[in-house]
Coordinates of C-alpha atoms (C1' of nucleotides) in Angstrom, one line a residue:
Chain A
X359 CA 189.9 -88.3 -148.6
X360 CA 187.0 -90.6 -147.9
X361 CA 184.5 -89.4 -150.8
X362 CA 182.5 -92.2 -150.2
X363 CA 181.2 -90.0 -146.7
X364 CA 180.1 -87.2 -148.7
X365 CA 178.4 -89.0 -152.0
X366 CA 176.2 -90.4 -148.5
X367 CA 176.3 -87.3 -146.8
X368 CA 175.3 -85.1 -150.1
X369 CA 172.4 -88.2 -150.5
X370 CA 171.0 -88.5 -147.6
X371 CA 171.0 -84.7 -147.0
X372 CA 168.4 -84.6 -150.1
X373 CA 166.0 -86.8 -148.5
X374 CA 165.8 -89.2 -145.7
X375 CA 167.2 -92.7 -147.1
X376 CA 168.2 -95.8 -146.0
X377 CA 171.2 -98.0 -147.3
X378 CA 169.6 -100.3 -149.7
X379 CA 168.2 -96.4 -151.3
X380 CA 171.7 -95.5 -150.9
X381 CA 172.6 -98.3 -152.7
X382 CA 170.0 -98.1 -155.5
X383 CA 171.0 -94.7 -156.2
X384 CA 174.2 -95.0 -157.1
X385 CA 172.8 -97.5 -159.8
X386 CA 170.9 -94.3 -161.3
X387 CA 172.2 -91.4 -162.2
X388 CA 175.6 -91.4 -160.3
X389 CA 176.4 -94.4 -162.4
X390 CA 177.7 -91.6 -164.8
X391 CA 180.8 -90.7 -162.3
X392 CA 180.7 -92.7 -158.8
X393 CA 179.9 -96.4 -157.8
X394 CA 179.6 -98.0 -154.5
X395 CA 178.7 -101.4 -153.1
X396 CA 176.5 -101.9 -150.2
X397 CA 179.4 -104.0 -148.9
X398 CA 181.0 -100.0 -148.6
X399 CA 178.1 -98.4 -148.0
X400 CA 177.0 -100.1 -144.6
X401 CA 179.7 -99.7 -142.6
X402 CA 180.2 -96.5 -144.4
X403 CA 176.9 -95.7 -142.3
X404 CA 178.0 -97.0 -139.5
X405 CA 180.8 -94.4 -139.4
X406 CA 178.9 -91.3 -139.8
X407 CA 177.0 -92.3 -137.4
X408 CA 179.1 -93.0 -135.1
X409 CA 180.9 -89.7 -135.9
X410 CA 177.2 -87.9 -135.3
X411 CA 176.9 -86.9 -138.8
X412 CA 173.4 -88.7 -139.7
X413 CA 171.1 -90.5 -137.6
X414 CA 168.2 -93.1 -138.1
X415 CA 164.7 -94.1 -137.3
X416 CA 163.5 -97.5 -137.6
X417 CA 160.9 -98.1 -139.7
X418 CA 158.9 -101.1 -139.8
X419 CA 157.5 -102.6 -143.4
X420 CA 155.1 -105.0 -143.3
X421 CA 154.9 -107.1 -140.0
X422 CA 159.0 -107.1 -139.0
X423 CA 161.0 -106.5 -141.1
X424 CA 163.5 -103.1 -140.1
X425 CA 164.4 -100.6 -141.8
X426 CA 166.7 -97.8 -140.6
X427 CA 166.1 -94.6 -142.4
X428 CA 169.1 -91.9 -142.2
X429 CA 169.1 -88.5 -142.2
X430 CA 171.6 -86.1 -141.8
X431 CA 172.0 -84.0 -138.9
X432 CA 173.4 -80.4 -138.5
X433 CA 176.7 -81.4 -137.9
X434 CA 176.7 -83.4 -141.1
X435 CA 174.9 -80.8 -143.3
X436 CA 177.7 -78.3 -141.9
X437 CA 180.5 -80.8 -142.9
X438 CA 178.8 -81.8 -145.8
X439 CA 178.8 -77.8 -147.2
X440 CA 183.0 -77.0 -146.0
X441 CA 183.6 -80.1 -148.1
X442 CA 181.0 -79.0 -151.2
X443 CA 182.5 -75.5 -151.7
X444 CA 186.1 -76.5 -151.6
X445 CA 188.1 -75.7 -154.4
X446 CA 190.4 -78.7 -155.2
X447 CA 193.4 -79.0 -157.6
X448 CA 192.5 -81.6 -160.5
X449 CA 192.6 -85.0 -159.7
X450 CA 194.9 -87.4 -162.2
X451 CA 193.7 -88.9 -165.1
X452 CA 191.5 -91.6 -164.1
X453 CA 193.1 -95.3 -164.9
X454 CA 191.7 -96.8 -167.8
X455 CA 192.6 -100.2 -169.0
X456 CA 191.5 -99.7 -172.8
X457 CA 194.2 -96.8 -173.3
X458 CA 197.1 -99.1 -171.6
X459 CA 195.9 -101.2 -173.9
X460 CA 196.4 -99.0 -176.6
X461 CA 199.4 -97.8 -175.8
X462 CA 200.9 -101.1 -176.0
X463 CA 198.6 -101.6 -179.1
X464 CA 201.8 -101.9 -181.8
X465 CA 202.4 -105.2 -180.5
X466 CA 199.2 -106.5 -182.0
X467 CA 198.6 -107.4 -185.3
X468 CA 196.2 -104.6 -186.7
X469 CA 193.5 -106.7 -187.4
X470 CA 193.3 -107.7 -183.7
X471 CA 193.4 -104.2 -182.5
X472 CA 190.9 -103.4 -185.2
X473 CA 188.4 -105.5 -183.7
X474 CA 188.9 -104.3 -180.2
X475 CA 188.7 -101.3 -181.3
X476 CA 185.2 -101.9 -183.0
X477 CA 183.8 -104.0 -180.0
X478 CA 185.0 -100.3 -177.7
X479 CA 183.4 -98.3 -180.6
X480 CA 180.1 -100.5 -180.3
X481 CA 179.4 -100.2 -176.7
X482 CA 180.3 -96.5 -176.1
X483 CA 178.0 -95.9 -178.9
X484 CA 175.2 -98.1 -177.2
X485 CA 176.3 -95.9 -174.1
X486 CA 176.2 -92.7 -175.7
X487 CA 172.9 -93.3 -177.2
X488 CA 170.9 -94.6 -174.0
X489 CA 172.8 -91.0 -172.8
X490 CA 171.0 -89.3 -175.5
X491 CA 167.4 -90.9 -174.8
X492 CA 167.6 -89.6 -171.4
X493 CA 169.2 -86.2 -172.7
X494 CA 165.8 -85.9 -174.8
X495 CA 163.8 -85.3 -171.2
X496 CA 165.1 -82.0 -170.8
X497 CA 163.7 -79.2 -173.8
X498 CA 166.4 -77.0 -172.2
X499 CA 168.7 -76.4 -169.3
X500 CA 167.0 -76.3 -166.3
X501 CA 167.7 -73.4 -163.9
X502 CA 170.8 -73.7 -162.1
X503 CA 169.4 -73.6 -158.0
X504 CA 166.0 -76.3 -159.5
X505 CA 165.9 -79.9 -158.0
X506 CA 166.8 -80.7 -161.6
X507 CA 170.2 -79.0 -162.3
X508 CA 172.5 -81.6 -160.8
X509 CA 171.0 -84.5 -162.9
X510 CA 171.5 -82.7 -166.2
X511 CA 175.0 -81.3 -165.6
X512 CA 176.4 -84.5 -164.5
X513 CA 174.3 -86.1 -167.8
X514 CA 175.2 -83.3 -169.8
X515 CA 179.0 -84.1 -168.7
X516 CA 178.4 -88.0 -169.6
X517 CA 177.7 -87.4 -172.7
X518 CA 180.7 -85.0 -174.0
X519 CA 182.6 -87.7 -172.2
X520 CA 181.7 -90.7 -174.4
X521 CA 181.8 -88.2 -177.4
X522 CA 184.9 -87.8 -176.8
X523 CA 186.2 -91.0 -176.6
X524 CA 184.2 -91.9 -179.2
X525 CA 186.6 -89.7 -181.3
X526 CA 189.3 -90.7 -180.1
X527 CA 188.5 -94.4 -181.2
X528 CA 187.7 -93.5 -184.6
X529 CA 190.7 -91.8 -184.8
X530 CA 192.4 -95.0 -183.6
X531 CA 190.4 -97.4 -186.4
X532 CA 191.2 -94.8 -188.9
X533 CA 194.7 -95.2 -188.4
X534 CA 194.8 -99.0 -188.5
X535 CA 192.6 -99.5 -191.5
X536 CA 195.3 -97.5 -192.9
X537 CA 197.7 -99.5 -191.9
X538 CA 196.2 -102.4 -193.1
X539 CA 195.6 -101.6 -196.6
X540 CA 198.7 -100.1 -196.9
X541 CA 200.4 -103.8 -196.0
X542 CA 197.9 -105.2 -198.3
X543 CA 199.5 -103.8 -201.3
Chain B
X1051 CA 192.4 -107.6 -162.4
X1052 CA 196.2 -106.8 -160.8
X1053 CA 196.3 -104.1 -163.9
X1054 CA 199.5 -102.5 -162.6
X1055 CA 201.0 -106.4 -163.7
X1056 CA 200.3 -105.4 -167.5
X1057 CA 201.5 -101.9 -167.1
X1058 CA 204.5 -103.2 -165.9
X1059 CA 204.8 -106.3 -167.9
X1060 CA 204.2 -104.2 -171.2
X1061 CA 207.0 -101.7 -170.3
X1062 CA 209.7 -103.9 -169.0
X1063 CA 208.5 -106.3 -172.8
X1064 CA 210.0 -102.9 -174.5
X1065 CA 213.3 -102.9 -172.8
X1066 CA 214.9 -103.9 -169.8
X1067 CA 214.5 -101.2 -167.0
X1068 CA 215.3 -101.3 -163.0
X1069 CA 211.9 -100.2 -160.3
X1070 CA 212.9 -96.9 -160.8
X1071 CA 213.0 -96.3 -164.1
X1072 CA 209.6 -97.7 -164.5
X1073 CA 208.7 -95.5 -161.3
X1074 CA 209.7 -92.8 -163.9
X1075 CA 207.7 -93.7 -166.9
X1076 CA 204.6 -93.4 -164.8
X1077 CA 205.4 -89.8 -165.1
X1078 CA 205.7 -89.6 -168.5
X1079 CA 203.1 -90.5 -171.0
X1080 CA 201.4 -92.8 -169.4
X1081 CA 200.4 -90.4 -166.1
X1082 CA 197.8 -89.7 -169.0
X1083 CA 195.8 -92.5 -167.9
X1084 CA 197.9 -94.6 -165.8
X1085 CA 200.3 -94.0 -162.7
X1086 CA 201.7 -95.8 -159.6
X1087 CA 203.7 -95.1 -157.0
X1088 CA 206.9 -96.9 -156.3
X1089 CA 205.3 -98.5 -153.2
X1090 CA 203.4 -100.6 -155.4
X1091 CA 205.8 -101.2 -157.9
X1092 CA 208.5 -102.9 -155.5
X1093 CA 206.4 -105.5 -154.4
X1094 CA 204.5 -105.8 -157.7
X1095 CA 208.0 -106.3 -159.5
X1096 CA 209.1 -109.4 -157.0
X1097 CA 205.4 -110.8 -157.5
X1098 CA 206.2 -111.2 -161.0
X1099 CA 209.7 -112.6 -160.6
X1100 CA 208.0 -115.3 -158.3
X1101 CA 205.3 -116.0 -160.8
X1102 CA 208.4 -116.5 -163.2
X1103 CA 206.9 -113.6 -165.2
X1104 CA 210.4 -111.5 -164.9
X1105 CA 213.7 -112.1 -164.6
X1106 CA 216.6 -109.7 -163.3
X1107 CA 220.5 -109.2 -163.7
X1108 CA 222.3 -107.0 -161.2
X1109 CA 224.1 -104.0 -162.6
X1110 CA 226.8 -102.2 -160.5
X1111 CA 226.4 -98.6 -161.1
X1112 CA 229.6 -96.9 -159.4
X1113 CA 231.3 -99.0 -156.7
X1114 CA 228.8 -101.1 -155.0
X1115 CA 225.2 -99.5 -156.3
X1116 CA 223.3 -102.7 -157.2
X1117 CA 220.7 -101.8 -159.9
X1118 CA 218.2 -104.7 -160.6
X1119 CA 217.7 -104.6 -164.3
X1120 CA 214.2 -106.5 -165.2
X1121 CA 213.4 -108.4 -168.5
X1122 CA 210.5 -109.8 -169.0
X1123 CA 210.8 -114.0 -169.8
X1124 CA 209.0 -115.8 -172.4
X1125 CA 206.4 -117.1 -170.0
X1126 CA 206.1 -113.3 -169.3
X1127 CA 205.1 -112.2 -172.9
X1128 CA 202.8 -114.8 -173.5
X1129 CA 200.6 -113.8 -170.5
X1130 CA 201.2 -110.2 -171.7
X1131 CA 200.1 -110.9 -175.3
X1132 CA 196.8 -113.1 -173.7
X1133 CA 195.6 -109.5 -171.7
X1134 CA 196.5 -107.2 -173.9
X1135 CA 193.7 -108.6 -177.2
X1136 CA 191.4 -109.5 -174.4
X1137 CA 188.3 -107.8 -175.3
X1138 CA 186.9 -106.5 -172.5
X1139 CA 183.4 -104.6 -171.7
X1140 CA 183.6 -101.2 -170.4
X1141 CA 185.1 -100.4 -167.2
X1142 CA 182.5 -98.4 -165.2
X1143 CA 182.6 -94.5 -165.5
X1144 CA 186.1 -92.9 -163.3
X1145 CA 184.9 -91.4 -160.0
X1146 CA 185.2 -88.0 -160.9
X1147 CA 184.9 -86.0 -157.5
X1148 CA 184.1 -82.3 -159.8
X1149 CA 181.2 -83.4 -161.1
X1150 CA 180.0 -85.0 -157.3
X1151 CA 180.3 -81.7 -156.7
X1152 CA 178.6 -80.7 -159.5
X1153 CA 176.0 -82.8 -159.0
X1154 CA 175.2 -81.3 -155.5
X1155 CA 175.7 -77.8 -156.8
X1156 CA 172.7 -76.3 -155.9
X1157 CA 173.1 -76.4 -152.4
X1158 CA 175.7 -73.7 -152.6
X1159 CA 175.4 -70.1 -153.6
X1160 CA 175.6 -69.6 -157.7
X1161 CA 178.3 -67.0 -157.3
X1162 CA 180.7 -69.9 -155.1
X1163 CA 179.7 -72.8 -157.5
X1164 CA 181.4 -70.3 -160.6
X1165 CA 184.2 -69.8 -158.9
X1166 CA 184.9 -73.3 -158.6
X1167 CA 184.0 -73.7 -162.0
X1168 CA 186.2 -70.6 -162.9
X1169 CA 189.4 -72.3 -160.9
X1170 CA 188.6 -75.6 -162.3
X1171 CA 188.6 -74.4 -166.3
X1172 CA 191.9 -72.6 -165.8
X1173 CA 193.1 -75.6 -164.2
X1174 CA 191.7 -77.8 -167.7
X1175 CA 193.3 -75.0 -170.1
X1176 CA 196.3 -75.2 -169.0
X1177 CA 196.7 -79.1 -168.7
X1178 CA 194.9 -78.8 -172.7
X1179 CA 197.6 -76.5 -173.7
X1180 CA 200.6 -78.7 -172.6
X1181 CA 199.0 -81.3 -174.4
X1182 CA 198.7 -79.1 -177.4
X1183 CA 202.3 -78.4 -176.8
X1184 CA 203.1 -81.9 -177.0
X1185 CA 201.3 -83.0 -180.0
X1186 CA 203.1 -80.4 -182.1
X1187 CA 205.5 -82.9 -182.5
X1188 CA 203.6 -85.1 -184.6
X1189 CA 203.7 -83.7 -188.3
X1190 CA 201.2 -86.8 -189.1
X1191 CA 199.9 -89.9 -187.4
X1192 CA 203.0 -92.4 -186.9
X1193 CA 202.1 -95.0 -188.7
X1194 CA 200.5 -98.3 -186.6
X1195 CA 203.3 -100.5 -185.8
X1196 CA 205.9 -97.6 -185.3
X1197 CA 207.2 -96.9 -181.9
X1198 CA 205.3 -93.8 -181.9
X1199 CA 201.9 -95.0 -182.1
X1200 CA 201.4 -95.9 -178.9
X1201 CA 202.9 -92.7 -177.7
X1202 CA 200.8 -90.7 -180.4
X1203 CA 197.3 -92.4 -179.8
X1204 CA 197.4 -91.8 -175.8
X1205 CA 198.5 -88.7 -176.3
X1206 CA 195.5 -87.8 -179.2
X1207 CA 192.8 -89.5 -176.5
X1208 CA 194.0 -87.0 -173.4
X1209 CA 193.2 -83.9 -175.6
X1210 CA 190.0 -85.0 -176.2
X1211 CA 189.5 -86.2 -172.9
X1212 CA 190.4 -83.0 -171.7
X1213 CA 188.7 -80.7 -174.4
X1214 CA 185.1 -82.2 -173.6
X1215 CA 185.2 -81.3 -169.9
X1216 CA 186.0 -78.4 -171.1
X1217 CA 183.4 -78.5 -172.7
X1218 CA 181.2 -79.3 -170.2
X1219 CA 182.7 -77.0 -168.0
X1220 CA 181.9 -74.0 -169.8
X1221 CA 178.3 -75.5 -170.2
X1222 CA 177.8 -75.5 -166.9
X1223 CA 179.5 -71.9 -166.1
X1224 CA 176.9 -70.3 -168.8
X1225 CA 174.0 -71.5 -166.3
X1226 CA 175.2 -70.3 -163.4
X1227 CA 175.6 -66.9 -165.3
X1228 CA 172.7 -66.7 -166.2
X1229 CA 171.2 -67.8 -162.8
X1230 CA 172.9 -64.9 -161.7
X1231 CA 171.9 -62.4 -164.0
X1232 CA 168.5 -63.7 -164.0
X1233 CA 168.6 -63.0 -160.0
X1234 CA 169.5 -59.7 -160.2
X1235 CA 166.5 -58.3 -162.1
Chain C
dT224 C1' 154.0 -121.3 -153.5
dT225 C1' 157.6 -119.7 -155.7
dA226 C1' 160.5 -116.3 -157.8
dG227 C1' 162.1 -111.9 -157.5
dT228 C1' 162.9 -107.8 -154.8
dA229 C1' 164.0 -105.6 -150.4
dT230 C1' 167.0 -105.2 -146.5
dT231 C1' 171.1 -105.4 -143.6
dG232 C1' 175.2 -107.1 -142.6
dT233 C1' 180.1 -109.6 -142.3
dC234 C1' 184.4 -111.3 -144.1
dC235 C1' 188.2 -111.6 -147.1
dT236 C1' 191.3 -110.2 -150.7
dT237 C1' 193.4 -107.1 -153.7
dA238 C1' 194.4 -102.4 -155.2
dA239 C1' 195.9 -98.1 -154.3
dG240 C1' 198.4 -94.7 -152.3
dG241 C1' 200.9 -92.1 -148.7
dT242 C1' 205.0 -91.8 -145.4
dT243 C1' 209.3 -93.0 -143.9
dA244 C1' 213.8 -94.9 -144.1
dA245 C1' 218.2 -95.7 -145.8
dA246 C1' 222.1 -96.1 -148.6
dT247 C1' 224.9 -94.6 -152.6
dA248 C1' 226.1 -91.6 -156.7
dA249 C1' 227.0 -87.7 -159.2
dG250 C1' 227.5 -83.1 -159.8
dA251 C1' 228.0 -78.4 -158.1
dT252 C1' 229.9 -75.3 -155.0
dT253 C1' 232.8 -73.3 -151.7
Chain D
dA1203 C1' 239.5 -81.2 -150.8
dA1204 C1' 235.4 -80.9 -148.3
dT1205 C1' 230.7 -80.3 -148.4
dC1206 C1' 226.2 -79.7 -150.0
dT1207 C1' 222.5 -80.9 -152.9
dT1208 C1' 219.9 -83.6 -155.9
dA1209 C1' 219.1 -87.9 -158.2
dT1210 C1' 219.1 -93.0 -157.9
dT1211 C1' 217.6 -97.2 -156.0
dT1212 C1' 215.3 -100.3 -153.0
dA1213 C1' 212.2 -101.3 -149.4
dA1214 C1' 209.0 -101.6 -145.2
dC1215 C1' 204.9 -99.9 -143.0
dC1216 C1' 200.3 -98.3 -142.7
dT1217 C1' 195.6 -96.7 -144.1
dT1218 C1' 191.8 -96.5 -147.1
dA1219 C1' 189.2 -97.9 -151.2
dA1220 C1' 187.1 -101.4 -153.7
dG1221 C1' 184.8 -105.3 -154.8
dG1222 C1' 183.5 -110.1 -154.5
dA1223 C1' 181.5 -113.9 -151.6
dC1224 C1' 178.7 -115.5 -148.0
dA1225 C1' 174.7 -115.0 -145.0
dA1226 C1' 170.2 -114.3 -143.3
dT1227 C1' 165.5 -112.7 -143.2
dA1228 C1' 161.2 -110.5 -145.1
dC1229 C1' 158.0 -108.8 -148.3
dT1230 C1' 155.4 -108.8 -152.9
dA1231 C1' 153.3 -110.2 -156.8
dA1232 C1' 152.3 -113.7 -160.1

DNA sequence: TTAGTATTGTCCTTAAGGTTAAATAAGATT
DNA sequence: AATCTTATTTAACCTTAAGGACAATACTAA
């Protein structure tokens, strides 16, 4: 359903941008829920374009060097909005290697699962606490319809995600520590 | 990281099954956080047998049905056994088109935003409560190393999954609310 | 002057997923 | 007994998504 097009289309239809901002963006706070390279992104551009949905200027930094700066025209704001209020039917799970890996996990001997299991439980904990510093910027919840509300919904969303499978790992270490000391006696 | 090879490698190491049947598993627990369509299965399946990973016997089911039967060779559970205690760094965040959405939410009117919200949490309680339904059948955590754990820990990481967007869900509803009461002073 | 950042692009491979086709089997119905 | 339907089984074909590798040029600040 090319979702790529409207993650530009939504972008661009912020501010004027050109692909390398694009690109930088989706290293902020999209991170949290969608990821493109520029090796998508260009000839992402190249399509809308072509399909009259943004346009460009050139601008020029320093002495030659181009840069094209998009913006989105009417025709893309319009198709940008149908696409924005459409109610959709969930999506499936996403795939996630670390719960295959679980689900195969009795193959394992405990203690190897138990230290994957720590090494996931480490990281989402770094993860959920860089969440948390950035959480800290907001004293409360800024009003629904403000520049800001997107940035902490989809931050606020982040971090019940790791939370969550933060849990769900503990509950998984839990259960093979038992394991464990029940073999040991 | 041809994933898909360790989904099927891992469920053909449990017991011998045809395409189809592991067509069908992908629409049991594992759709939780893993699925595939038989498209990719076929041709994934005779990768394997040419990487000597799989083996098959023909079974006649009726008068001339030919079922390929799949077990996995020795060569094939080794290189099973090396991915699954890989430990790995975390995959980037799932695309999550909802919160894309979300994240562009203010562009559309508060009362249209809560009714995608509104569709969307029905949506999340019902897939919740079928899980709940589910884990009823676990009196207590299989033990680690029983059949069931595997089964049991996927299952306990969906319901969490699915409880924090929830979660979030309802966060996000309570600020369009309010947007909306806060309007009509 | 050199290292790092900015900027735009192409090419190639694999992954993913949808559509269609085609044949047989098994069970239910008329 | 004939027919209808649903399940089983394998497979080709086509499109989009994703991501890594390669390439080239320009600007900026130490």
């Amino acid at each position: 359903m090319r979702t790529l097009k409207y993650a530009i289309l939504g972008l661009v239809n912020r501010r004027s941008m050109t692909g390398y901002d694009i690109s930088k963006e989706f290293g902020e706070e999209l991170i949290n829920f969608w990821s493109a390279k520029h090796s998508q992104i260009y000839p992402e551009l190249k399509k809308l374009l072509d399909e009259g949905l943004v346009e460009y200027k050139i601008e020029i930094t320093g002495d030659v060097l181009e840069k094209k700066v998009y913006t989105v025209t009417e025709k893309g704001r319009k198709d940008f909005l149908v696409w924005l209020e459409k109610d959709e039917k969930l999506e499936p799970p996403p795939k996630d290697q670390f719960r295959l890996r679980s689900y195969f996990s009795q193959l394992m001997e405990p203690s190897v699962y138990q230290k994957l299991l720590e090494s996931q439980l480490d990281q989402r904990r770094k993860k959920l606490a860089k969440l948390n510093r950035l959480f800290l910027q907001y004293q409360q919840v800024p009003p629904f319809g403000s520049d800001k509300f997107g940035d902490y919904s989809v931050l606020a969303g982040a971090r019940f995600r790791e939370a969550a499978y933060i849990e769900w790992l503990e509950l998984c270490l839990e259960a093979v520590k038992a394991e464990i000391k029940e073999k040991e006696k």
